C-alpha cells in the first residue's frame, strides 16, 4: 500500500480534472499545509480483482395503498423509504464502510412501475444528527445556521408536480419525512432518485443517497428485449477510501472553506462493489447504465474490443440501436445497452474505463436458448421543429475565480441561486436553450421536469461575446452523436461550444431547477430555479 495524500489547490484540481484524464489519486501533489490532516489512503490497485459477485439492489415493495391525490376514490401504491446510516462491504478485503443509504443499501432499492401507474413515496430522514463529511458553511444554502444533516429527494427524469420534485430548499431534517407523488405519465425509461439538499448534495450523494426507478410500458414490452435476469442495472460511481475502508472526501487547504471544485476517486464502484464480476450466459443482455458519480465522466469499453449497442438514452429508447466500441457517459446520464456475449462462451471480458478496471464478465460456455429480440428499429423519436420555439435563450456557463485563479464558484448566466428567476417558459411552450460554455470543463446540464432533444454543438468565440454581447460562431454546427439523438434530460456542454437543446415545457406549472450535474459545481451556485408558468 502506498501513502497517498489528496491535497490540491483548487486550480490544481481543475487542471487534473479534464474529462479524459484517468483519475488523480496516484501521487502526492502540492505542498502540505499545516492544519490539514492527511489520512493514509487505500491503494485500490493492491486489492484482488473480481472476488465479489456483482450485487443487485432489491426491488422495493409497497408498504400499502393510499388514495390517489388526483382521484381520491382510487387507491395507489404507497412506499416508505428511509435514509439511514448503514455499513457496507465494498470489497472482500476492505473493512465495512460507513455509508448513508436508502433502506438497507447504497445504491438503495429499485422502484419498478409502469407508464400511467401513479405511486406515492414517503421519503423518511432517519439519518444521524451529525454529518460525517466536510460541510463548507461558506457555500450558499449551507450556512452555519442551517442544520448539518438535512435531505430532500429528487426523482431525476420524472415528470412530477413541482411540490414533489424535491426543490433544493425543501429539505427536511432527521425525524421528519415528506410524501411525494409520482404520476408516471411518461415513456419507459430508467430514472434515478437522489438527494438534492441545497449546498450539501455533493456530500449526501457521496455518502450514498441514491437509487434507481424504472418505468416500463407496453411499447417496450412489445420489443421483446432481454428481461428478467438478462436485464442488469449497472450504477457506476467513483470514491476514495482510507486504509480503514472509510470514505475520504477531499478538502481544500482552507479549513474554513473546504469545498473543492471537483472530486475524483480512484475506486470505481458498480452497484456498490469494487471490481465485481458477473457470470453471464453466451447470449444477449440488456444493461441499464447510470453514472451516479459526483464528477467523473466514464469512458467505457470491453477488453476484447467487442462492439455493443446503445438502445436508449436518459429518457427512453432510441429510434434504432447505435453500434459503439466505447461509451462516454457524464454524471446524471443513463445509457441503455445491449451486449451480445454469444460466440464468446468461456471468455472473461473486462469492462474498462480508459486505464481503469471496472468489472468483469465471465461468459459461461453454454446457456439456455436466447428467445429475446434485437429489433432493427426501436421507438420513433419525433424531432421537435425549431420553428415551434417561442423563446431562444442564451445562457452562459461560467466560473468565478479568486486572485490566484482558483475557482471560487460556478455560475449559470452569471447569476446566483438567490437572484430572481429569469427562465420562465410558458406551460406547453417550446423553447431553445443555448448553453455557452466559457470554462475549461464539460458540464452535464440537467433540466428538471422536461425531456429535451439536442439540436447541435458549435464552437464560438468567448472574447467576442464578452466585448460585443453577441455569439460569433467558429466552425460548423455539429449534430448530436447518434447515441445522443433521443430523449435526454442531461446534456454534455463542452468547453468553447454553444450547446443547443430544444424542449417542450409540458407537465406541470411551478418552480423547478436546472443545474450542472457535477455535484461540486451544483452545490456552489451552478444551479438556478426556473418557473413553468401556467395559463
Ligand atoms: Cu459543471
Short mmCIF file of C-alpha atoms and ligand atoms in Angstrom, two decimals:
data_model
loop_
_atom_site.label_atom_id
_atom_site.label_comp_id
_atom_site.label_asym_id
_atom_site.label_seq_id
_atom_site.Cartn_x
_atom_site.Cartn_y
_atom_site.Cartn_z
CA UNK A 1 0.00 0.00 0.00
CA UNK A 2 1.24 3.48 -0.72
CA UNK A 3 0.62 6.59 1.27
CA UNK A 4 -1.42 8.96 -0.82
CA UNK A 5 -2.49 12.44 0.09
CA UNK A 6 -5.17 14.33 -1.68
CA UNK A 7 -4.20 17.90 -1.10
CA UNK A 8 -4.54 20.02 -4.15
CA UNK A 9 -5.24 23.65 -4.60
CA UNK A 10 -8.48 24.33 -6.37
CA UNK A 11 -6.61 25.21 -9.55
CA UNK A 12 -4.60 22.01 -9.39
CA UNK A 13 -7.86 20.12 -9.07
CA UNK A 14 -9.24 21.76 -12.16
CA UNK A 15 -6.08 21.15 -14.12
CA UNK A 16 -6.23 17.50 -13.27
CA UNK A 17 -9.91 17.18 -13.94
CA UNK A 18 -10.02 17.05 -17.73
CA UNK A 19 -12.69 14.57 -18.63
CA UNK A 20 -10.28 12.19 -20.37
CA UNK A 21 -7.75 12.30 -17.55
CA UNK A 22 -7.93 8.96 -15.84
CA UNK A 23 -8.09 9.95 -12.22
CA UNK A 24 -5.74 11.80 -9.98
CA UNK A 25 -5.13 9.96 -6.77
CA UNK A 26 -1.92 8.25 -7.81
CA UNK A 27 0.63 10.67 -6.42
CA UNK A 28 1.20 13.24 -3.78
CA UNK A 29 0.56 16.61 -5.31
CA UNK A 30 1.18 20.07 -3.95
CA UNK A 31 2.65 21.23 -0.66
CA UNK A 32 1.06 20.02 2.52
CA UNK A 33 -0.18 22.90 4.62
CA UNK A 34 -0.31 22.99 8.35
CA UNK A 35 -3.74 22.47 9.79
CA UNK A 36 -4.72 19.98 7.10
CA UNK A 37 -4.93 16.42 8.37
CA UNK A 38 -3.90 13.75 5.93
CA UNK A 39 -5.19 10.21 6.24
CA UNK A 40 -3.37 7.19 4.84
CA UNK A 41 -5.29 6.16 1.77
CA UNK A 42 -6.30 2.76 0.48
CA UNK A 43 -4.42 1.78 -2.65
CA UNK A 44 -7.25 0.14 -4.58
CA UNK A 45 -4.84 -1.38 -7.08
CA UNK A 46 -3.40 -3.54 -4.29
CA UNK A 47 -6.80 -5.27 -3.93
CA UNK A 48 -7.61 -8.61 -5.52
CA UNK A 49 -9.85 -8.09 -8.53
CA UNK A 50 -13.07 -9.93 -9.34
CA UNK A 51 -13.54 -11.63 -5.98
CA UNK A 52 -17.03 -10.25 -5.27
CA UNK A 53 -20.10 -11.04 -7.36
CA UNK A 54 -21.95 -8.01 -8.73
CA UNK A 55 -24.75 -7.21 -6.28
CA UNK A 56 -28.21 -6.12 -7.37
CA UNK A 57 -30.33 -3.66 -5.43
CA UNK A 58 -33.57 -5.19 -4.15
CA UNK A 59 -36.85 -4.36 -5.90
CA UNK A 60 -38.81 -2.24 -3.44
CA UNK A 61 -42.22 -3.49 -2.33
CA UNK A 62 -45.02 -1.07 -1.49
CA UNK A 63 -45.96 -0.72 2.17
CA UNK A 64 -49.65 -0.49 1.27
CA UNK A 65 -52.01 1.73 -0.66
CA UNK A 66 -53.27 5.27 -0.22
CA UNK A 67 -55.89 7.38 -2.03
CA UNK A 68 -54.57 8.94 -5.21
CA UNK A 69 -54.08 12.73 -4.97
CA UNK A 70 -55.59 13.02 -8.46
CA UNK A 71 -58.51 10.63 -7.89
CA UNK A 72 -59.18 10.13 -4.17
CA UNK A 73 -61.64 7.31 -4.85
CA UNK A 74 -58.85 5.12 -6.20
CA UNK A 75 -56.05 3.55 -4.20
CA UNK A 76 -52.46 3.69 -5.45
CA UNK A 77 -49.26 2.04 -4.17
CA UNK A 78 -47.65 3.71 -1.18
CA UNK A 79 -43.97 3.19 -0.43
CA UNK A 80 -41.99 4.27 2.60
CA UNK A 81 -38.24 4.51 2.18
CA UNK A 82 -35.88 5.65 4.92
CA UNK A 83 -32.50 7.31 4.67
CA UNK A 84 -30.22 5.96 7.36
CA UNK A 85 -26.63 5.21 8.29
CA UNK A 86 -25.53 1.78 7.11
CA UNK A 87 -22.35 -0.25 6.83
CA UNK A 88 -21.43 -1.92 3.59
CA UNK A 89 -18.66 -4.21 2.35
CA UNK A 90 -17.38 -2.62 -0.84
CA UNK A 91 -14.82 -5.41 -1.32
CA UNK A 92 -14.00 -8.76 0.28
CA UNK A 93 -10.72 -7.40 1.71
CA UNK A 94 -11.89 -3.94 2.79
CA UNK A 95 -13.38 -3.35 6.23
CA UNK A 96 -17.04 -2.33 6.30
CA UNK A 97 -17.59 1.22 5.09
CA UNK A 98 -19.89 3.64 6.80
CA UNK A 99 -22.40 4.96 4.25
CA UNK A 100 -25.76 6.62 4.12
CA UNK A 101 -28.30 4.61 2.21
CA UNK A 102 -31.95 4.37 1.34
CA UNK A 103 -33.37 1.37 3.18
CA UNK A 104 -30.61 -1.12 3.89
CA UNK A 105 -28.28 -0.40 0.99
CA UNK A 106 -26.44 2.04 -1.23
CA UNK A 107 -27.46 2.17 -4.01
CA UNK A 108 -30.92 1.98 -2.47
CA UNK A 109 -33.66 -0.41 -3.63
CA UNK A 110 -35.09 -0.07 -7.15
CA UNK A 111 -38.63 1.09 -7.85
CA UNK A 112 -40.41 -0.77 -10.65
CA UNK A 113 -43.51 0.82 -12.13
CA UNK A 114 -45.31 1.41 -15.41
CA UNK A 115 -46.32 4.36 -17.52
CA UNK A 116 -49.51 5.91 -16.11
CA UNK A 117 -49.30 3.92 -12.84
CA UNK A 118 -49.02 6.59 -10.16
CA UNK A 119 -47.42 5.97 -6.80
CA UNK A 120 -46.67 7.73 -3.53
CA UNK A 121 -43.38 7.65 -1.66
CA UNK A 122 -42.84 8.78 1.88
CA UNK A 123 -39.18 9.72 1.97
CA UNK A 124 -38.16 9.50 5.64
CA UNK A 125 -34.98 11.02 7.04
CA UNK A 126 -33.64 8.78 9.80
CA UNK A 127 -30.04 9.87 9.34
CA UNK A 128 -27.76 10.54 12.34
CA UNK A 129 -27.68 14.02 13.90
CA UNK A 130 -24.14 14.74 12.66
CA UNK A 131 -22.72 14.68 9.15
CA UNK A 132 -19.53 12.68 8.56
CA UNK A 133 -18.32 14.57 5.51
CA UNK A 134 -16.85 18.10 5.42
CA UNK A 135 -19.59 20.73 5.13
CA UNK A 136 -18.48 24.12 3.79
CA UNK A 137 -20.51 26.79 5.57
CA UNK A 138 -19.38 29.44 3.09
CA UNK A 139 -21.36 27.65 0.35
CA UNK A 140 -24.81 29.07 -0.30
CA UNK A 141 -27.59 27.24 1.50
CA UNK A 142 -25.14 25.51 3.85
CA UNK A 143 -24.51 28.41 6.21
CA UNK A 144 -23.70 27.68 9.84
CA UNK A 145 -27.28 28.45 10.89
CA UNK A 146 -28.62 25.57 8.76
CA UNK A 147 -28.89 22.05 10.18
CA UNK A 148 -25.88 19.99 9.14
CA UNK A 149 -27.99 16.95 8.36
CA UNK A 150 -30.88 17.55 6.00
CA UNK A 151 -32.08 15.87 2.84
CA UNK A 152 -34.64 16.20 0.05
CA UNK A 153 -35.25 13.56 -2.61
CA UNK A 154 -35.40 14.40 -6.30
CA UNK A 155 -36.51 11.82 -8.84
CA UNK A 156 -34.19 12.59 -11.75
CA UNK A 157 -36.03 12.32 -15.07
CA UNK A 158 -39.51 12.43 -13.55
CA UNK A 159 -42.37 14.46 -14.95
CA UNK A 160 -43.63 15.23 -11.48
CA UNK A 161 -45.62 18.08 -9.89
CA UNK A 162 -43.38 20.84 -8.52
CA UNK A 163 -44.22 20.10 -4.90
CA UNK A 164 -42.99 16.52 -5.37
CA UNK A 165 -39.90 17.42 -7.37
CA UNK A 166 -37.54 17.82 -4.44
CA UNK A 167 -36.82 21.53 -4.61
CA UNK A 168 -33.35 22.05 -3.06
CA UNK A 169 -34.68 24.35 -0.32
CA UNK A 170 -37.46 21.92 0.65
CA UNK A 171 -35.16 19.71 2.74
CA UNK A 172 -36.19 18.00 5.95
CA UNK A 173 -34.19 17.01 8.99
CA UNK A 174 -33.77 13.68 10.83
CA UNK A 175 -37.07 12.53 12.30
CA UNK A 176 -39.06 14.16 9.50
CA UNK A 177 -40.37 12.87 6.20
CA UNK A 178 -42.14 14.10 3.08
CA UNK A 179 -44.82 12.41 0.99
CA UNK A 180 -44.16 12.75 -2.75
CA UNK A 181 -46.49 11.90 -5.61
CA UNK A 182 -45.21 10.49 -8.91
CA UNK A 183 -47.92 10.26 -11.63
CA UNK A 184 -45.52 8.49 -14.05
CA UNK A 185 -47.22 9.76 -17.21
CA UNK A 186 -44.10 9.24 -19.28
CA UNK A 187 -42.40 6.73 -21.55
CA UNK A 188 -40.48 3.72 -20.34
CA UNK A 189 -37.07 4.80 -19.05
CA UNK A 190 -34.70 4.38 -16.11
CA UNK A 191 -34.94 7.32 -13.73
CA UNK A 192 -33.00 7.64 -10.51
CA UNK A 193 -33.70 9.15 -7.14
CA UNK A 194 -31.12 11.01 -5.12
CA UNK A 195 -30.62 13.71 -2.54
CA UNK A 196 -30.80 17.33 -3.70
CA UNK A 197 -30.37 19.38 -0.49
CA UNK A 198 -29.06 22.89 -1.14
CA UNK A 199 -25.33 23.27 -0.55
CA UNK A 200 -24.65 19.67 0.57
CA UNK A 201 -25.93 17.49 -2.29
CA UNK A 202 -22.33 16.52 -3.17
CA UNK A 203 -21.79 15.22 0.37
CA UNK A 204 -25.13 13.44 0.74
CA UNK A 205 -24.68 11.74 -2.63
CA UNK A 206 -21.05 10.84 -1.89
CA UNK A 207 -22.33 9.31 1.35
CA UNK A 208 -24.58 7.06 -0.75
CA UNK A 209 -28.07 8.58 -1.04
CA UNK A 210 -29.29 7.41 -4.46
CA UNK A 211 -31.10 4.57 -6.22
CA UNK A 212 -32.94 3.64 -9.42
CA UNK A 213 -36.55 3.98 -10.54
CA UNK A 214 -37.61 2.03 -13.62
CA UNK A 215 -40.69 2.91 -15.67
CA UNK A 216 -41.91 0.35 -18.20
CA UNK A 217 -44.62 0.48 -20.84
CA UNK A 218 -46.39 -1.65 -23.41
CA UNK A 219 -44.35 -0.37 -26.31
CA UNK A 220 -41.12 -1.52 -24.69
CA UNK A 221 -42.71 -4.85 -23.69
CA UNK A 222 -43.58 -5.43 -27.35
CA UNK A 223 -39.94 -5.23 -28.39
CA UNK A 224 -39.05 -8.44 -26.52
CA UNK A 225 -35.74 -7.06 -25.28
CA UNK A 226 -33.71 -9.18 -22.83
CA UNK A 227 -35.53 -9.09 -19.50
CA UNK A 228 -35.63 -10.66 -16.04
CA UNK A 229 -32.20 -12.00 -15.11
CA UNK A 230 -30.90 -10.86 -18.50
CA UNK A 231 -31.57 -7.18 -17.73
CA UNK A 232 -28.86 -5.88 -15.42
CA UNK A 233 -28.54 -2.50 -13.67
CA UNK A 234 -25.01 -1.05 -13.61
CA UNK A 235 -24.80 2.01 -11.36
CA UNK A 236 -21.27 3.44 -11.56
CA UNK A 237 -19.53 5.95 -9.32
CA UNK A 238 -16.05 6.67 -8.00
CA UNK A 239 -14.87 7.14 -4.44
CA UNK A 240 -11.69 7.43 -2.39
CA UNK A 241 -11.20 5.25 0.68
CA UNK A 242 -8.79 5.46 3.55
CA UNK A 243 -6.92 2.44 4.88
CA UNK A 244 -9.73 1.72 7.30
CA UNK A 245 -12.14 1.38 4.40
CA UNK A 246 -13.86 4.67 5.17
CA UNK A 247 -14.90 7.22 2.58
CA UNK A 248 -12.48 10.05 2.04
CA UNK A 249 -13.87 13.29 0.62
CA UNK A 250 -11.09 15.73 -0.36
CA UNK A 251 -10.86 19.22 1.12
CA UNK A 252 -9.26 22.48 0.09
CA UNK A 253 -6.31 23.83 2.10
CA UNK A 254 -8.67 26.32 3.79
CA UNK A 255 -10.37 24.69 6.80
CA UNK A 256 -12.98 27.49 6.83
CA UNK A 257 -13.88 26.77 3.20
CA UNK A 258 -13.24 23.09 2.47
CA UNK A 259 -15.19 23.00 -0.84
CA UNK A 260 -13.23 21.66 -3.78
CA UNK A 261 -14.35 22.24 -7.36
CA UNK A 262 -14.26 18.61 -8.47
CA UNK A 263 -13.77 15.20 -6.90
CA UNK A 264 -12.28 12.11 -8.50
CA UNK A 265 -11.69 8.87 -6.62
CA UNK A 266 -9.50 6.03 -7.80
CA UNK A 267 -12.03 3.40 -6.67
CA UNK A 268 -14.81 2.72 -9.16
CA UNK A 269 -17.85 1.02 -7.71
CA UNK A 270 -20.54 -0.86 -9.60
CA UNK A 271 -23.78 -1.31 -7.66
CA UNK A 272 -21.71 -0.70 -4.51
CA UNK A 273 -18.79 -3.11 -5.15
CA UNK A 274 -15.19 -2.62 -6.22
CA UNK A 275 -14.05 -4.78 -9.15
CA UNK A 276 -17.10 -7.08 -9.11
CA UNK A 277 -17.65 -9.94 -11.53
CA UNK A 278 -20.85 -11.11 -13.20
CA UNK A 279 -21.42 -14.60 -14.58
CA UNK A 280 -23.28 -14.37 -17.87
CA UNK A 281 -24.51 -16.78 -20.49
CA UNK A 282 -23.37 -16.61 -24.13
CA UNK A 283 -26.41 -14.58 -25.25
CA UNK A 284 -27.79 -11.02 -25.33
CA UNK A 285 -28.02 -8.93 -22.17
CA UNK A 286 -29.56 -5.55 -21.55
CA UNK A 287 -27.53 -3.26 -19.26
CA UNK A 288 -29.11 -0.19 -17.67
CA UNK A 289 -26.07 2.03 -17.05
CA UNK A 290 -26.26 5.03 -14.71
CA UNK A 291 -23.41 7.42 -13.97
CA UNK A 292 -24.02 8.36 -10.33
CA UNK A 293 -20.55 9.86 -9.80
CA UNK A 294 -20.06 13.31 -8.33
CA UNK A 295 -17.86 14.46 -11.19
CA UNK A 296 -16.31 11.64 -13.18
CA UNK A 297 -17.20 11.02 -16.81
CA UNK A 298 -16.90 7.32 -17.62
CA UNK A 299 -15.45 6.18 -20.93
CA UNK A 300 -16.45 2.53 -21.00
CA UNK A 301 -15.30 -0.24 -23.32
CA UNK A 302 -14.88 -4.02 -23.34
CA UNK A 303 -11.38 -5.50 -23.06
CA UNK A 304 -11.86 -7.78 -26.07
CA UNK A 305 -12.68 -4.79 -28.26
CA UNK A 306 -16.18 -6.14 -28.76
CA UNK A 307 -18.86 -3.87 -30.21
CA UNK A 308 -22.07 -3.28 -28.26
CA UNK A 309 -25.22 -1.31 -28.97
CA UNK A 310 -26.90 1.60 -27.25
CA UNK A 311 -30.67 1.30 -27.49
CA UNK A 312 -31.77 4.09 -25.16
CA UNK A 313 -30.81 7.46 -23.71
CA UNK A 314 -31.73 9.15 -20.42
CA UNK A 315 -35.46 9.15 -21.04
CA UNK A 316 -36.23 6.32 -23.37
CA UNK A 317 -35.48 4.21 -26.39
CA UNK A 318 -33.59 5.45 -29.43
CA UNK A 319 -35.11 5.15 -32.91
CA UNK A 320 -32.61 2.39 -33.71
CA UNK A 321 -29.69 0.64 -31.99
CA UNK A 322 -26.40 2.52 -32.27
CA UNK A 323 -23.23 0.41 -32.53
CA UNK A 324 -20.46 1.54 -30.17
CA UNK A 325 -16.94 0.49 -29.30
CA UNK A 326 -16.90 2.87 -26.31
CA UNK A 327 -19.45 4.85 -24.35
CA UNK A 328 -18.82 8.28 -22.83
CA UNK A 329 -21.35 8.88 -20.05
CA UNK A 330 -21.46 12.00 -17.86
CA UNK A 331 -22.74 12.31 -14.28
CA UNK A 332 -26.53 12.08 -14.28
CA UNK A 333 -26.80 10.41 -17.68
CA UNK A 334 -28.16 6.92 -18.35
CA UNK A 335 -27.40 4.57 -21.21
CA UNK A 336 -29.46 1.54 -22.16
CA UNK A 337 -27.15 -1.04 -23.75
CA UNK A 338 -27.34 -4.43 -25.42
CA UNK A 339 -24.23 -6.59 -25.20
CA UNK A 340 -24.25 -9.89 -27.08
CA UNK A 341 -21.98 -12.48 -25.47
CA UNK A 342 -22.91 -15.21 -27.96
CA UNK A 343 -19.78 -16.52 -29.62
CA UNK A 344 -17.78 -15.55 -26.51
CA UNK A 345 -18.50 -18.66 -24.40
CA UNK A 346 -15.67 -19.34 -21.95
CA UNK A 347 -14.21 -15.82 -22.22
CA UNK A 348 -13.51 -13.40 -19.40
CA UNK A 349 -14.24 -9.86 -20.55
CA UNK A 350 -13.30 -6.81 -18.52
CA UNK A 351 -15.20 -3.53 -18.57
CA UNK A 352 -12.62 -0.75 -18.72
CA UNK A 353 -12.78 2.98 -18.09
CA UNK A 354 -9.72 4.06 -20.07
CA UNK A 355 -6.84 2.82 -17.88
CA UNK A 356 -9.16 1.76 -15.04
CA UNK A 357 -10.59 -1.70 -14.48
CA UNK A 358 -14.30 -1.53 -13.68
CA UNK A 359 -15.67 -5.09 -13.59
CA UNK A 360 -15.51 -8.49 -15.24
CA UNK A 361 -17.98 -10.61 -17.23
CA UNK A 362 -17.41 -14.37 -17.01
CA UNK A 363 -19.11 -15.89 -20.01
CA UNK A 364 -20.28 -19.48 -19.47
CA UNK A 365 -19.55 -22.00 -22.21
CA UNK A 366 -23.22 -22.76 -22.68
CA UNK A 367 -26.57 -21.27 -21.69
CA UNK A 368 -30.28 -21.53 -22.22
CA UNK A 369 -31.67 -20.57 -25.66
CA UNK A 370 -31.90 -16.81 -26.23
CA UNK A 371 -35.51 -16.02 -27.12
CA UNK A 372 -35.11 -12.24 -26.81
CA UNK A 373 -35.09 -9.94 -29.83
CA UNK A 374 -32.74 -7.30 -31.12
CA UNK A 375 -35.05 -5.14 -33.26
CA UNK A 376 -33.51 -3.08 -36.06
CA UNK A 377 -35.89 -0.25 -35.19
CA UNK A 378 -36.89 0.63 -31.66
CA UNK A 379 -39.08 3.64 -30.86
CA UNK A 380 -39.65 6.63 -33.15
CA UNK A 381 -38.36 9.91 -31.69
CA UNK A 382 -40.22 12.72 -33.45
CA UNK A 383 -37.92 15.71 -33.74
CA UNK A 384 -39.27 18.94 -32.23
CA UNK A 385 -39.21 21.53 -35.03
CA UNK A 386 -37.09 24.61 -34.30
CA UNK A 387 -39.92 26.65 -35.82
CA UNK A 388 -42.10 25.68 -32.85
CA UNK A 389 -39.81 27.50 -30.41
CA UNK A 390 -41.24 30.71 -28.96
CA UNK A 391 -38.08 31.53 -26.98
CA UNK A 392 -34.39 31.26 -27.78
CA UNK A 393 -32.48 31.71 -24.52
CA UNK A 394 -28.75 32.39 -24.41
CA UNK A 395 -27.35 31.04 -21.13
CA UNK A 396 -23.72 31.17 -20.10
CA UNK A 397 -21.77 28.59 -18.11
CA UNK A 398 -19.03 30.38 -16.20
CA UNK A 399 -16.54 30.14 -13.40
CA UNK A 400 -15.68 32.80 -10.84
CA UNK A 401 -12.02 32.68 -9.79
CA UNK A 402 -10.10 34.28 -6.93
CA UNK A 403 -6.95 36.36 -7.47
CA UNK A 404 -4.83 33.22 -7.69
CA UNK A 405 -7.10 31.90 -10.45
CA UNK A 406 -8.59 29.29 -8.14
CA UNK A 407 -12.25 28.73 -8.96
CA UNK A 408 -14.46 30.02 -6.17
CA UNK A 409 -17.81 29.14 -7.65
CA UNK A 410 -19.55 28.27 -10.89
CA UNK A 411 -22.38 30.37 -12.28
CA UNK A 412 -25.19 29.90 -14.77
CA UNK A 413 -25.86 33.06 -16.76
CA UNK A 414 -23.70 34.91 -14.24
CA UNK A 415 -26.49 34.64 -11.67
CA UNK A 416 -26.53 33.33 -8.14
CA UNK A 417 -29.12 30.89 -6.82
CA UNK A 418 -30.80 33.57 -4.75
CA UNK A 419 -31.34 36.03 -7.61
CA UNK A 420 -34.79 36.40 -9.20
CA UNK A 421 -35.94 33.76 -11.67
CA UNK A 422 -35.03 34.60 -15.26
CA UNK A 423 -36.06 31.41 -17.09
CA UNK A 424 -39.84 31.26 -17.12
CA UNK A 425 -41.20 29.16 -20.01
CA UNK A 426 -44.96 29.02 -20.50
CA UNK A 427 -46.54 25.63 -19.85
CA UNK A 428 -46.60 23.53 -23.05
CA UNK A 429 -44.46 26.03 -24.97
CA UNK A 430 -41.34 25.05 -26.88
CA UNK A 431 -38.02 26.79 -26.17
CA UNK A 432 -34.46 26.54 -27.40
CA UNK A 433 -31.76 26.95 -24.75
CA UNK A 434 -28.21 27.80 -25.85
CA UNK A 435 -25.51 26.91 -23.31
CA UNK A 436 -22.37 28.99 -23.92
CA UNK A 437 -19.53 27.27 -22.10
CA UNK A 438 -16.80 29.75 -21.09
CA UNK A 439 -14.98 27.29 -18.81
CA UNK A 440 -12.35 24.59 -19.38
CA UNK A 441 -14.70 21.83 -18.23
CA UNK A 442 -17.50 19.87 -19.82
CA UNK A 443 -20.65 20.43 -17.76
CA UNK A 444 -23.54 17.95 -17.81
CA UNK A 445 -26.52 20.30 -17.72
CA UNK A 446 -29.75 18.84 -16.34
CA UNK A 447 -33.24 20.29 -16.53
CA UNK A 448 -35.85 19.03 -14.12
CA UNK A 449 -39.39 18.14 -15.28
CA UNK A 450 -38.83 18.05 -19.04
CA UNK A 451 -37.30 15.83 -21.67
CA UNK A 452 -35.37 17.54 -24.42
CA UNK A 453 -33.53 16.93 -27.66
CA UNK A 454 -30.02 18.08 -28.52
CA UNK A 455 -30.02 20.28 -31.62
CA UNK A 456 -26.29 20.77 -32.13
CA UNK A 457 -22.98 21.99 -30.71
CA UNK A 458 -20.89 24.69 -32.31
CA UNK A 459 -17.63 26.42 -31.45
CA UNK A 460 -17.84 30.13 -30.59
CA UNK A 461 -15.53 33.00 -29.72
CA UNK A 462 -15.74 33.79 -25.99
CA UNK A 463 -13.88 37.11 -26.27
CA UNK A 464 -16.19 38.37 -28.97
CA UNK A 465 -19.16 37.55 -26.77
CA UNK A 466 -17.58 39.41 -23.81
CA UNK A 467 -16.94 42.52 -25.85
CA UNK A 468 -19.85 42.56 -28.29
CA UNK A 469 -22.51 40.64 -26.36
CA UNK A 470 -23.20 38.53 -29.41
CA UNK A 471 -22.40 34.96 -30.41
CA UNK A 472 -19.79 34.59 -33.14
CA UNK A 473 -19.56 31.00 -34.28
CA UNK A 474 -16.36 29.35 -35.38
CA UNK A 475 -16.77 26.16 -37.33
CA UNK A 476 -19.86 24.31 -38.40
CA UNK A 477 -22.72 23.16 -36.19
CA UNK A 478 -22.19 19.54 -35.17
CA UNK A 479 -25.34 17.45 -34.78
CA UNK A 480 -25.62 15.17 -31.73
CA UNK A 481 -23.96 11.78 -32.00
CA UNK A 482 -26.43 9.03 -32.98
CA UNK A 483 -26.46 7.71 -29.39
CA UNK A 484 -27.49 11.18 -28.12
CA UNK A 485 -30.28 11.63 -30.65
CA UNK A 486 -33.06 10.53 -28.33
CA UNK A 487 -34.91 11.97 -25.34
CA UNK A 488 -32.45 13.48 -22.89
CA UNK A 489 -32.64 15.18 -19.51
CA UNK A 490 -28.90 15.84 -19.17
CA UNK A 491 -26.61 17.15 -21.91
CA UNK A 492 -22.82 17.36 -22.07
CA UNK A 493 -21.99 21.03 -22.72
CA UNK A 494 -18.40 21.04 -23.90
CA UNK A 495 -15.83 23.84 -23.42
CA UNK A 496 -15.77 26.56 -26.05
CA UNK A 497 -19.02 25.35 -27.56
CA UNK A 498 -22.57 26.55 -27.78
CA UNK A 499 -24.73 23.52 -27.00
CA UNK A 500 -28.33 23.94 -28.15
CA UNK A 501 -31.27 21.95 -26.81
CA UNK A 502 -34.99 22.13 -27.56
CA UNK A 503 -37.73 21.24 -25.09
CA UNK A 504 -41.48 21.39 -24.71
CA UNK A 505 -42.20 22.50 -21.15
CA UNK A 506 -45.09 20.15 -20.60
CA UNK A 507 -46.29 18.54 -17.43
CA UNK A 508 -46.95 20.90 -14.57
CA UNK A 509 -46.61 24.59 -13.80
CA UNK A 510 -44.45 25.64 -10.89
CA UNK A 511 -40.90 26.11 -9.74
CA UNK A 512 -38.20 23.69 -10.84
CA UNK A 513 -34.43 23.88 -11.23
CA UNK A 514 -31.77 23.47 -13.88
CA UNK A 515 -28.17 22.83 -12.98
CA UNK A 516 -24.83 21.27 -13.70
CA UNK A 517 -24.72 17.63 -12.58
CA UNK A 518 -21.10 17.86 -11.45
CA UNK A 519 -22.21 17.97 -7.85
CA UNK A 520 -19.41 20.21 -6.61
CA UNK A 521 -20.48 22.76 -9.23
CA UNK A 522 -24.18 22.36 -8.49
CA UNK A 523 -23.59 22.94 -4.78
CA UNK A 524 -21.53 26.05 -5.38
CA UNK A 525 -24.02 28.12 -7.38
CA UNK A 526 -24.14 26.24 -10.70
CA UNK A 527 -27.88 25.80 -10.25
CA UNK A 528 -30.79 28.11 -10.92
CA UNK A 529 -34.50 27.99 -10.21
CA UNK A 530 -36.83 28.20 -13.20
CA UNK A 531 -40.59 28.63 -13.43
CA UNK A 532 -43.01 26.87 -15.71
CA UNK A 533 -45.77 29.43 -15.99
CA UNK A 534 -49.32 28.09 -16.16
CA UNK A 535 -52.19 29.73 -18.02
CU1 LIG B 1 -20.37 21.95 -14.02
#
